[in-house]
mmCIF file of C-alpha atoms in Angstrom:
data_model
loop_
_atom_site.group_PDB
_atom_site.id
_atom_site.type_symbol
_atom_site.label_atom_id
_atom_site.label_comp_id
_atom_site.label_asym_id
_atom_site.label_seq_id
_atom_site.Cartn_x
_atom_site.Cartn_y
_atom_site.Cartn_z
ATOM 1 C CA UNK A 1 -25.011 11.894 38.598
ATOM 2 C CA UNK A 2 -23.407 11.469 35.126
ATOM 3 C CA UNK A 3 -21.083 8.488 37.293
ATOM 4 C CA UNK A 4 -24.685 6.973 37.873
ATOM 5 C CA UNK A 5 -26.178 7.269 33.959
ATOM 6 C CA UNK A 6 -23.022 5.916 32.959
ATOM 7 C CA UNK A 7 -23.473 2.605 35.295
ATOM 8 C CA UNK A 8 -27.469 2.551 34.662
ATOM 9 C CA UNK A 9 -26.470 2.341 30.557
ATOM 10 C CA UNK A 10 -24.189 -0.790 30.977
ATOM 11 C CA UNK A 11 -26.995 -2.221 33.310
ATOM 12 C CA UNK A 12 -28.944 -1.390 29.936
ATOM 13 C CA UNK A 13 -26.758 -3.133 27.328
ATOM 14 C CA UNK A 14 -27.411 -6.143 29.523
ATOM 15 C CA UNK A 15 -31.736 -5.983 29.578
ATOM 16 C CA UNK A 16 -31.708 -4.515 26.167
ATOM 17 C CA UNK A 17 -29.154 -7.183 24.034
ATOM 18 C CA UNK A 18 -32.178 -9.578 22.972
ATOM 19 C CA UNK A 19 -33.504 -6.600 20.997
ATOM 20 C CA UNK A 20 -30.302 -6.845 18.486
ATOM 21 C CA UNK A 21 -30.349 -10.152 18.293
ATOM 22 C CA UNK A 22 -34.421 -10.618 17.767
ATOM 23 C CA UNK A 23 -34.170 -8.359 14.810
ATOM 24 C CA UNK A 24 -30.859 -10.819 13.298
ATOM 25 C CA UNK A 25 -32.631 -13.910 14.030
ATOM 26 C CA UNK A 26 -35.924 -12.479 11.935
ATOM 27 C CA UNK A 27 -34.043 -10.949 9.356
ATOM 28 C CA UNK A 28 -32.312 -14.640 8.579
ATOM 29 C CA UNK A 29 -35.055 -16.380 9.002
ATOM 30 C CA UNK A 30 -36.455 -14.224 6.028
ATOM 31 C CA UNK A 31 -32.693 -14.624 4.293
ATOM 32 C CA UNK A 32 -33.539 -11.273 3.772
ATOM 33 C CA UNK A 33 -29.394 -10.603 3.106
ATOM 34 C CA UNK A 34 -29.580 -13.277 -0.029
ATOM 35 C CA UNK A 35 -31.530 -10.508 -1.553
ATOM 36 C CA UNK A 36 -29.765 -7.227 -0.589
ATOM 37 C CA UNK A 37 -26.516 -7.809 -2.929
ATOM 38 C CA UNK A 38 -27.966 -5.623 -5.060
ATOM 39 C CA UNK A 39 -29.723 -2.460 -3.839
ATOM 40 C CA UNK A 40 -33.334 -2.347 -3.223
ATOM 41 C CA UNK A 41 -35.900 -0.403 -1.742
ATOM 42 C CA UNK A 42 -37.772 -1.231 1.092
ATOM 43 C CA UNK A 43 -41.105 -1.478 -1.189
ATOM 44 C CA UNK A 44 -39.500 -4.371 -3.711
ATOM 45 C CA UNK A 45 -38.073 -6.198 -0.768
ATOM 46 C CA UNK A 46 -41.448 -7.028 1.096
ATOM 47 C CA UNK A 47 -42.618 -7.431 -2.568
ATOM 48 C CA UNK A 48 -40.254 -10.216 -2.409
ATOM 49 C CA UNK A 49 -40.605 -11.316 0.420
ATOM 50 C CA UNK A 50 -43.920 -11.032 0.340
ATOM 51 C CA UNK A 51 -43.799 -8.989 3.646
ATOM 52 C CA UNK A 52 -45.475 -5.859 5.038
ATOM 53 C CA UNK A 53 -44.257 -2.819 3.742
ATOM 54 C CA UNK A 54 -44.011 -0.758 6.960
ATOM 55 C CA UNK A 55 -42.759 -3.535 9.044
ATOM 56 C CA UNK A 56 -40.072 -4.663 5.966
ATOM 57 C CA UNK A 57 -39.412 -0.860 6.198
ATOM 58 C CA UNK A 58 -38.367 -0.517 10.107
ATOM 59 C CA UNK A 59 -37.127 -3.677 9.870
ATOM 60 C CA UNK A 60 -34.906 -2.703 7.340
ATOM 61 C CA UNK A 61 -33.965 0.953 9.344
ATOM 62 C CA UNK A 62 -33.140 -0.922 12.328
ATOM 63 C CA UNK A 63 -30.295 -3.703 10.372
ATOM 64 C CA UNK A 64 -28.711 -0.129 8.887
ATOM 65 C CA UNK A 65 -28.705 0.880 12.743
ATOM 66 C CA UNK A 66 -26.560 -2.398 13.487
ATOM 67 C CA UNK A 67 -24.210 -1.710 10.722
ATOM 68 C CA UNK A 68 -25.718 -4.686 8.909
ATOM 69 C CA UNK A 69 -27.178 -3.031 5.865
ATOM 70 C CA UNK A 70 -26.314 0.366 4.324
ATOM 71 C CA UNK A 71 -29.185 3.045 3.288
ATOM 72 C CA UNK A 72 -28.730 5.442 0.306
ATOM 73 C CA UNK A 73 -31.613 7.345 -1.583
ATOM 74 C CA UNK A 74 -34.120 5.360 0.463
ATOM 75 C CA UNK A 75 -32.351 2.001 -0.969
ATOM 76 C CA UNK A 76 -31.014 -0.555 0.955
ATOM 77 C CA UNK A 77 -28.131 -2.937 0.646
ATOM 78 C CA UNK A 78 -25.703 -5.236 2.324
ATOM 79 C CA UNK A 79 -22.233 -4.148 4.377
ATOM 80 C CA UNK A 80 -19.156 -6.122 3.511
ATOM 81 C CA UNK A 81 -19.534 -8.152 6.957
ATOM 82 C CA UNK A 82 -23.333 -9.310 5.647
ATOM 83 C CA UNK A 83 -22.017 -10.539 1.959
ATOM 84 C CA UNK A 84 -19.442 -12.634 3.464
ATOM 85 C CA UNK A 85 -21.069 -14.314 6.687
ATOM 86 C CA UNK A 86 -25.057 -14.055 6.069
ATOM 87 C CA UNK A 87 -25.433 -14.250 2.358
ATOM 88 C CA UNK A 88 -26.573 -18.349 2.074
ATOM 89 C CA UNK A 89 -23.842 -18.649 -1.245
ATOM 90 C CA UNK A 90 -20.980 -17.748 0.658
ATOM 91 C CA UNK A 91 -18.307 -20.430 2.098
ATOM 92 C CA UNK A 92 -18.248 -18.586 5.522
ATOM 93 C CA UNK A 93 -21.824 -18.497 5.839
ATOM 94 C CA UNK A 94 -23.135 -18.322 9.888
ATOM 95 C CA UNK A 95 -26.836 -18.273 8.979
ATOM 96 C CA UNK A 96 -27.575 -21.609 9.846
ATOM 97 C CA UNK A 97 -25.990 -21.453 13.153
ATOM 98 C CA UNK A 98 -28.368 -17.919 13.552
ATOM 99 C CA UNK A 99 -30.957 -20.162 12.469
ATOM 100 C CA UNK A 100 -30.095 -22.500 15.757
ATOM 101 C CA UNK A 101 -30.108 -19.477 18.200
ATOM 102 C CA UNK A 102 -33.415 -18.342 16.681
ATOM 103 C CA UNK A 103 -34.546 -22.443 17.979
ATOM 104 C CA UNK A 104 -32.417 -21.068 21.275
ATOM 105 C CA UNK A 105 -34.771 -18.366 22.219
ATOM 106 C CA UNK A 106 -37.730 -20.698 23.390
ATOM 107 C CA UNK A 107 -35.684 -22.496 25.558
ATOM 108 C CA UNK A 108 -34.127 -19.891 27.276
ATOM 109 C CA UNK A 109 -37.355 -17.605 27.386
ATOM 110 C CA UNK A 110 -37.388 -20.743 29.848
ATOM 111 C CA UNK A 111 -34.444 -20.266 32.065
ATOM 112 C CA UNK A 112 -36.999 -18.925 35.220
ATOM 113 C CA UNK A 113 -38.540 -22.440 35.536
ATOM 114 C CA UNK A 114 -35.180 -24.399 34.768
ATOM 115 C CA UNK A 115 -33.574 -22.249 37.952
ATOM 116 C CA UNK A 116 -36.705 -23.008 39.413
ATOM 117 C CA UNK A 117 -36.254 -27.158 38.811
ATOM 118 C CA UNK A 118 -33.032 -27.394 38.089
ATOM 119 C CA UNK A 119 -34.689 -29.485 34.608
ATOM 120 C CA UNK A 120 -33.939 -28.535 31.246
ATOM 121 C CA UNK A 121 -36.547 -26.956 28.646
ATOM 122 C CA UNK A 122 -37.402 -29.607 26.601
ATOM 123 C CA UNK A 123 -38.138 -27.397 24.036
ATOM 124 C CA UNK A 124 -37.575 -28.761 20.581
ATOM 125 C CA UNK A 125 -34.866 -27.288 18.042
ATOM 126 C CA UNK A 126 -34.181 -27.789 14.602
ATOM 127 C CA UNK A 127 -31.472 -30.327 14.365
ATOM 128 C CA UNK A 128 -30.249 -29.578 10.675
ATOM 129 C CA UNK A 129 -29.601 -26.052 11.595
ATOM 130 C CA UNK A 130 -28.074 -26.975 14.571
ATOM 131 C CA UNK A 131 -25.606 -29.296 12.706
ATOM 132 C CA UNK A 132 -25.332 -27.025 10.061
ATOM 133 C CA UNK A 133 -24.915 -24.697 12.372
ATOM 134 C CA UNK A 134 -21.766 -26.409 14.049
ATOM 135 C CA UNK A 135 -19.944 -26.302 10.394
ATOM 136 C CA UNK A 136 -20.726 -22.309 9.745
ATOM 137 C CA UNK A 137 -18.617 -22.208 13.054
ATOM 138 C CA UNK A 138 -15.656 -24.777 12.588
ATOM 139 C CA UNK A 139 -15.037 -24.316 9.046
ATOM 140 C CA UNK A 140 -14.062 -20.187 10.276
ATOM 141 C CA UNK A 141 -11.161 -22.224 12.373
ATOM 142 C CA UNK A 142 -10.895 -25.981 11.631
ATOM 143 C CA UNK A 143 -7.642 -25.386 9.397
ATOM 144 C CA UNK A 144 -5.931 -23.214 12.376
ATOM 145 C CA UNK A 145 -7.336 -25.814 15.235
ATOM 146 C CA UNK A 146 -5.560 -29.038 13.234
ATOM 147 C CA UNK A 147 -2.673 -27.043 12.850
ATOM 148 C CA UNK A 148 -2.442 -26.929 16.762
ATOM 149 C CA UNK A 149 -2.941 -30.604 17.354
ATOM 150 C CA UNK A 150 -0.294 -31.335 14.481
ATOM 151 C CA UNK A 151 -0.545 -34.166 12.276
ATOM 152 C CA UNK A 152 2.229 -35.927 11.686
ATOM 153 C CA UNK A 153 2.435 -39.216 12.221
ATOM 154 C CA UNK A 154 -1.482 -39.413 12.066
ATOM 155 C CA UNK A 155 -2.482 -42.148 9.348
ATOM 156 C CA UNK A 156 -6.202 -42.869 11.231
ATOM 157 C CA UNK A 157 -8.255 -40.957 13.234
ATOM 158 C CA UNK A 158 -11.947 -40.996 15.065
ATOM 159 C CA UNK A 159 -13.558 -37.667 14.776
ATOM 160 C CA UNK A 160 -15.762 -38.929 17.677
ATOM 161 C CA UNK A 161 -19.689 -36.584 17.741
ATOM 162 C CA UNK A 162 -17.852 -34.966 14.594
ATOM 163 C CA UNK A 163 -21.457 -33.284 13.724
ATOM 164 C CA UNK A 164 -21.426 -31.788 9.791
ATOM 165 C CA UNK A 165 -17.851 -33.268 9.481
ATOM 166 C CA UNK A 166 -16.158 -30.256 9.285
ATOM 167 C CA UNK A 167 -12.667 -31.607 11.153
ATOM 168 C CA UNK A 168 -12.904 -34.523 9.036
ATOM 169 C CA UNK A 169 -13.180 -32.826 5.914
ATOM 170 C CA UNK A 170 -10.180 -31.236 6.704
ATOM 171 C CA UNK A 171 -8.033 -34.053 7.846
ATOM 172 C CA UNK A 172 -9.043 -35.612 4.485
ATOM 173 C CA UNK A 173 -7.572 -32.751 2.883
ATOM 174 C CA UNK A 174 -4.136 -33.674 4.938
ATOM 175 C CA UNK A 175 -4.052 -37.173 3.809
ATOM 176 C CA UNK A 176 -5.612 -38.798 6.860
ATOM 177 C CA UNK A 177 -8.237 -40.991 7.209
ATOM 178 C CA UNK A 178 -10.889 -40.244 9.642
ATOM 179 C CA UNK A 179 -13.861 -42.336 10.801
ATOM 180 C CA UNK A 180 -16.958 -39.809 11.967
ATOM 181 C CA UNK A 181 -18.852 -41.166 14.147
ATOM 182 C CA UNK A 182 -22.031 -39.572 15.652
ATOM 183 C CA UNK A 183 -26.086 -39.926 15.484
ATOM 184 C CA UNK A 184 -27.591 -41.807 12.255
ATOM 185 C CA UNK A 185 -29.551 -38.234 11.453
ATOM 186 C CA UNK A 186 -26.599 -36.389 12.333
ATOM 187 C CA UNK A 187 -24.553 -38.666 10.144
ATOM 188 C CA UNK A 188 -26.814 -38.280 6.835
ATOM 189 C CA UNK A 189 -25.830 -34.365 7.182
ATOM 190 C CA UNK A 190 -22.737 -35.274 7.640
ATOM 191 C CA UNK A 191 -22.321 -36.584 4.123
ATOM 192 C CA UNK A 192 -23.990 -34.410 2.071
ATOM 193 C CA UNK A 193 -21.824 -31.235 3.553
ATOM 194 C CA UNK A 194 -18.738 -33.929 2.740
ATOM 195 C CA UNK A 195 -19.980 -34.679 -0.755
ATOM 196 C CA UNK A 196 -20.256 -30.930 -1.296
ATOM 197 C CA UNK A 197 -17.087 -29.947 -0.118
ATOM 198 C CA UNK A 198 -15.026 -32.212 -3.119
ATOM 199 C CA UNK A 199 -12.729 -33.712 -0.819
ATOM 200 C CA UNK A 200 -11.589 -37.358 -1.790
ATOM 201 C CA UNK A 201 -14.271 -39.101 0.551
ATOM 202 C CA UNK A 202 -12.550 -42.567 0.223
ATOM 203 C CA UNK A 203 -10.649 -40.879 3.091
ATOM 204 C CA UNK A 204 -13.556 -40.383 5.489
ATOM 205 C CA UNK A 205 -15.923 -43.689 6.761
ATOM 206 C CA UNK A 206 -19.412 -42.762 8.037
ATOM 207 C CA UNK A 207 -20.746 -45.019 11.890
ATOM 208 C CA UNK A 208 -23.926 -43.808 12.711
ATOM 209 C CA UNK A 209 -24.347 -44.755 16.636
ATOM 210 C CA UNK A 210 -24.365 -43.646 20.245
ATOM 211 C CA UNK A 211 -20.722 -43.801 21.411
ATOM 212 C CA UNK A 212 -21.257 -44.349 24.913
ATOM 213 C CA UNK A 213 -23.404 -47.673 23.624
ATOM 214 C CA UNK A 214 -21.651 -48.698 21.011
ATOM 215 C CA UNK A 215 -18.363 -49.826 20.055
ATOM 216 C CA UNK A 216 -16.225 -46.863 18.898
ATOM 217 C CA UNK A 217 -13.714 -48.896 16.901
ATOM 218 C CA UNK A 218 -9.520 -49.654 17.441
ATOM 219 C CA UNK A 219 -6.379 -49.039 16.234
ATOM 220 C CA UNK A 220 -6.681 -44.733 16.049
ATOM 221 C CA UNK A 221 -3.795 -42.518 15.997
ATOM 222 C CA UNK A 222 -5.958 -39.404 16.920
ATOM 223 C CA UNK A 223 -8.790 -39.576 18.829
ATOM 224 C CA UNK A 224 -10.761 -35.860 18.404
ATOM 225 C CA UNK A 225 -13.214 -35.419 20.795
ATOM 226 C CA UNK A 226 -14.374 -31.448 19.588
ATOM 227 C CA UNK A 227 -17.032 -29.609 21.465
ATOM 228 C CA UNK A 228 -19.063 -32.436 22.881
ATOM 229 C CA UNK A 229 -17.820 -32.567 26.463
ATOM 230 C CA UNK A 230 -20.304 -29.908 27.274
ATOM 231 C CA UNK A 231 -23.207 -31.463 26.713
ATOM 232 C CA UNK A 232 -23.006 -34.084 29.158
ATOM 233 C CA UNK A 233 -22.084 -34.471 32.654
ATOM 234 C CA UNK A 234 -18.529 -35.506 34.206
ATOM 235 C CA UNK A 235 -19.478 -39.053 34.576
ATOM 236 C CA UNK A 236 -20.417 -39.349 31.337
ATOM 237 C CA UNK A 237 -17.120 -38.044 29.797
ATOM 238 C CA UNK A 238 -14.775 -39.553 31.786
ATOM 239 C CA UNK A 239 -16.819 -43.089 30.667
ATOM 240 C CA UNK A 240 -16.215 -42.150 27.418
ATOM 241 C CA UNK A 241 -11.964 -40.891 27.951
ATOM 242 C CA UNK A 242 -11.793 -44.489 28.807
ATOM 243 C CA UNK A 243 -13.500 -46.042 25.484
ATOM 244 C CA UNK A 244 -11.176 -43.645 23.505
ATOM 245 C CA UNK A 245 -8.297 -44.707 25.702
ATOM 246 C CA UNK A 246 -9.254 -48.034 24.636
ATOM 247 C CA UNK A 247 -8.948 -46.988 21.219
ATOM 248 C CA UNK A 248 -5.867 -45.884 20.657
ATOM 249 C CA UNK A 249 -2.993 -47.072 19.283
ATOM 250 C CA UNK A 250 0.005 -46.795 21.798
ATOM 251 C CA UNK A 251 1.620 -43.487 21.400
ATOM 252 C CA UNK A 252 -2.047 -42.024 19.905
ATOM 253 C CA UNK A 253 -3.557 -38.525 21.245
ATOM 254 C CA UNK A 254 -6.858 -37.863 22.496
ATOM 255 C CA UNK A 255 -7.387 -34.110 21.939
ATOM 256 C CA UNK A 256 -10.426 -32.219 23.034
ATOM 257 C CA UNK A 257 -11.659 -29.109 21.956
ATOM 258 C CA UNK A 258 -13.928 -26.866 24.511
ATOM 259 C CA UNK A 259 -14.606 -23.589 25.582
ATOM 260 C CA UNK A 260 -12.572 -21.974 27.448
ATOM 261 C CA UNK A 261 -13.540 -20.787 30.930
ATOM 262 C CA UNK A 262 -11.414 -19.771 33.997
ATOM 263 C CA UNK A 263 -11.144 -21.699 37.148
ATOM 264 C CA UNK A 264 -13.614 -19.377 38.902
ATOM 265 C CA UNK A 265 -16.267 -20.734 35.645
ATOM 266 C CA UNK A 266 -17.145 -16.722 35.444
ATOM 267 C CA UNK A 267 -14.954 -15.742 32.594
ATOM 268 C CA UNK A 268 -15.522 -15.679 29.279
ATOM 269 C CA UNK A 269 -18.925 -13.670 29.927
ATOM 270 C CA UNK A 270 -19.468 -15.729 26.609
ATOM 271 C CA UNK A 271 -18.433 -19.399 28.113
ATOM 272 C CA UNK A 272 -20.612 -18.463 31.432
ATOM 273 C CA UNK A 273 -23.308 -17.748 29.330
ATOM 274 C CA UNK A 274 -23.313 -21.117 27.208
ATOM 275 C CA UNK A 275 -23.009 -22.817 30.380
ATOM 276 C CA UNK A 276 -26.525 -21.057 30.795
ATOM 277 C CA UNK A 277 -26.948 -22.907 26.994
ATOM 278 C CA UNK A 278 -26.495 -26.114 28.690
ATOM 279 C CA UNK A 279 -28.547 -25.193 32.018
ATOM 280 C CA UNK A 280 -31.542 -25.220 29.567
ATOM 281 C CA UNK A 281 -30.815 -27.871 26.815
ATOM 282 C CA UNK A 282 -29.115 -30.943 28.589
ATOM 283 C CA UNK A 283 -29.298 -32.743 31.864
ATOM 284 C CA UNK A 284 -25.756 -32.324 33.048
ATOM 285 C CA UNK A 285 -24.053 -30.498 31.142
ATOM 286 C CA UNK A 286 -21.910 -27.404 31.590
ATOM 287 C CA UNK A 287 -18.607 -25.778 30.490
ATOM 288 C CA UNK A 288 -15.951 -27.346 32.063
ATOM 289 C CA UNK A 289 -12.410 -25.862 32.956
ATOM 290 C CA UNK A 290 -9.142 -27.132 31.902
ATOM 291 C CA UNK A 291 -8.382 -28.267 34.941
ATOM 292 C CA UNK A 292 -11.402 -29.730 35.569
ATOM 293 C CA UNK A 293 -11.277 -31.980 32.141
ATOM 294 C CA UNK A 294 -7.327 -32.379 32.582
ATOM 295 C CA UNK A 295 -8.404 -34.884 35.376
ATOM 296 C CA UNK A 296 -10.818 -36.832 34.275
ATOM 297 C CA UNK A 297 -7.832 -37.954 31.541
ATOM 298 C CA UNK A 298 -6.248 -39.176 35.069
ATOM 299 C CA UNK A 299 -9.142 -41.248 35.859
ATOM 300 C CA UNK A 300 -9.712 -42.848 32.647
ATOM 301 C CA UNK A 301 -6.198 -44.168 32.473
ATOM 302 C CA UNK A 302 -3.738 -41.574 31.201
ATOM 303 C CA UNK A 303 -0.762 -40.445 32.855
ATOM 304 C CA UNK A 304 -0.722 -37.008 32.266
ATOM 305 C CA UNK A 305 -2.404 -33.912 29.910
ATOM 306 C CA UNK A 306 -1.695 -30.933 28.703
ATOM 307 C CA UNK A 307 -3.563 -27.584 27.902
ATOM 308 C CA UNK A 308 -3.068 -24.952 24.924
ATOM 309 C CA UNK A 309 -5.026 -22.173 24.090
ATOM 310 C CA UNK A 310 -6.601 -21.856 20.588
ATOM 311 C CA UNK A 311 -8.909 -19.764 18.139
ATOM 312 C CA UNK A 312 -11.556 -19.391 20.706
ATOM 313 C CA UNK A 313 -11.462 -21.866 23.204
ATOM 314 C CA UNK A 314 -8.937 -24.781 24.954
ATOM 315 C CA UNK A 315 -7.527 -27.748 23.479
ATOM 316 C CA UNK A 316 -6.653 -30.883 26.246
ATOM 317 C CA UNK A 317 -4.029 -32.785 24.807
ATOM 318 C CA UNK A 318 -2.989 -36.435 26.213
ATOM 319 C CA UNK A 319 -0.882 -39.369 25.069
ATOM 320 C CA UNK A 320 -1.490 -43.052 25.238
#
């Protein structure tokens, strides 16, 4: 019997997880963290908020139960882990990508129908937070991720669908020049989280365009292709391993930067489950293995590639 309660509770972790998470995604949306630095009492902090009391109040109980807020005298106030990633001042900041999952949940409240279909959601998300979102993540690991690929000998590079700008900001701060090239909305982001990060940006060049369209440019050392091969389908990016191949200068690098899944695509639980992410969101898109995306380098010209692990995912390395 106790073998059985034991297997029916992880059966329950799995059915009861969105609870957590609901109660994260509506305490950010409220920033309520920005406001517990200092303590306060359930009363002033739907006065703030301008919030029901009981409901601020059990909201409140239930972020002490995740070890997100600490309760003393009846006063409540942030942990460590909440000043440093969910308070909105802070450079390591991840409320704007809890802001995207919060867009998430509609979609995949979808996922019956999509199995159903095989069609994505089609339901609409906020794209500031989701760009936003993208640097909360990258700027945790950018520094380490660069130091991987190695720069040396790097004078240009195309951070190619480089989102908030995040890699480029921090090639800038190497000496290299970097062109970032994605969406015009996404690129207007782009340069306000560059203007606010001080970094000289006479080192980075904005190109706001579809780069499976449009001309992608010449003469690149480094071609960084980071987190985009999910979205799409494997068409689609070996189409575009052959623009960037294109691109390069001889003896230039494409590198790209995914999640990392094993051959079977079942592990990670977390890259199976953002191949779910793209189930509901894109047409054809999935996580890919390395093997998988180690190929498509063959078809689109180069000669060979190479895998290394990193942070939290896989970096596919290959030479012109």
């Amino acid at each position: 019997m106790s073998n059985m309660l034991e297997q029916s509770r992880e059966i329950k972790k799995i059915w009861s997880g969105f609870q957590q998470a609901r109660v994260l995604l509506t305490a950010n949306n409220y920033r309520i963290f920005d406001y517990l630095d200092e303590p306060k009492s359930s009363v002033q902090t739907a006065r703030i908020l301008k919030t029901d009391r009981r409901a601020t109040e059990i909201l409140l109980n239930a972020l002490t139960g995740l070890k997100l807020v600490s309760k003393k005298n009846n006063t409540f106030r942030n942990t460590s882990q909440s000043s440093r990633f969910l308070v909105s001042s802070s450079p390591w900041y991840q409320g704007d990508i809890i802001k995207h999952a919060d867009g998430m949940w509609d979609s995949w409240s979808n996922l019956d129908d999509v199995v159903r279909t095989g069609k994505p959601a089609r339901a609409g998300r906020n794209h500031e937070a989701f760009i936003l979102g993208m640097h909360n993540l990258s700027v945790l690991k950018a520094g380490a991720i660069l130091k991987a690929i190695g720069l040396n000998g790097v004078n240009r590079a195309l951070d190619l669908g480089g989102g908030p700008g995040t890699y480029s900001i921090e090639m800038a701060s190497k000496g290299v020049h970097s062109t970032l090239f994605d969406a015009p909305e996404t690129k207007e982001i782009a340069r306000k989280v560059i203007n606010a990060s001080g970094v000289d940006k006479g080192k980075i060049d904005f190109v706001g365009g579809n780069f499976f369209t449009e001309d992608i440019g010449c003469d690149y050392d480094l071609v960084l292709i980071s987190q985009i091969f999910h979205a799409y389908s494997e068409k689609k990016n070996v189409a575009l391993l052959k623009k960037c191949h294109r691109a390069l200068n001889t003896g230039g690098r494409v590198v790209v930067q995914e999640f990392l899944i094993n051959e079977a695509r079942t592990s990670p639980v977390w890259s199976s489950l953002f191949a779910i992410n793209m189930l509901v969101n894109t047409e054809g898109g999935r996580t890919y293995t390395p093997n998988e995306m180690k190929s498509w380098f063959m078809k689109a010209g180069f000669k060979s590639a190479v895998k290394k692990n990193v942070a939290d995912g896989v970096l596919i390395i290959s030479k012109k």
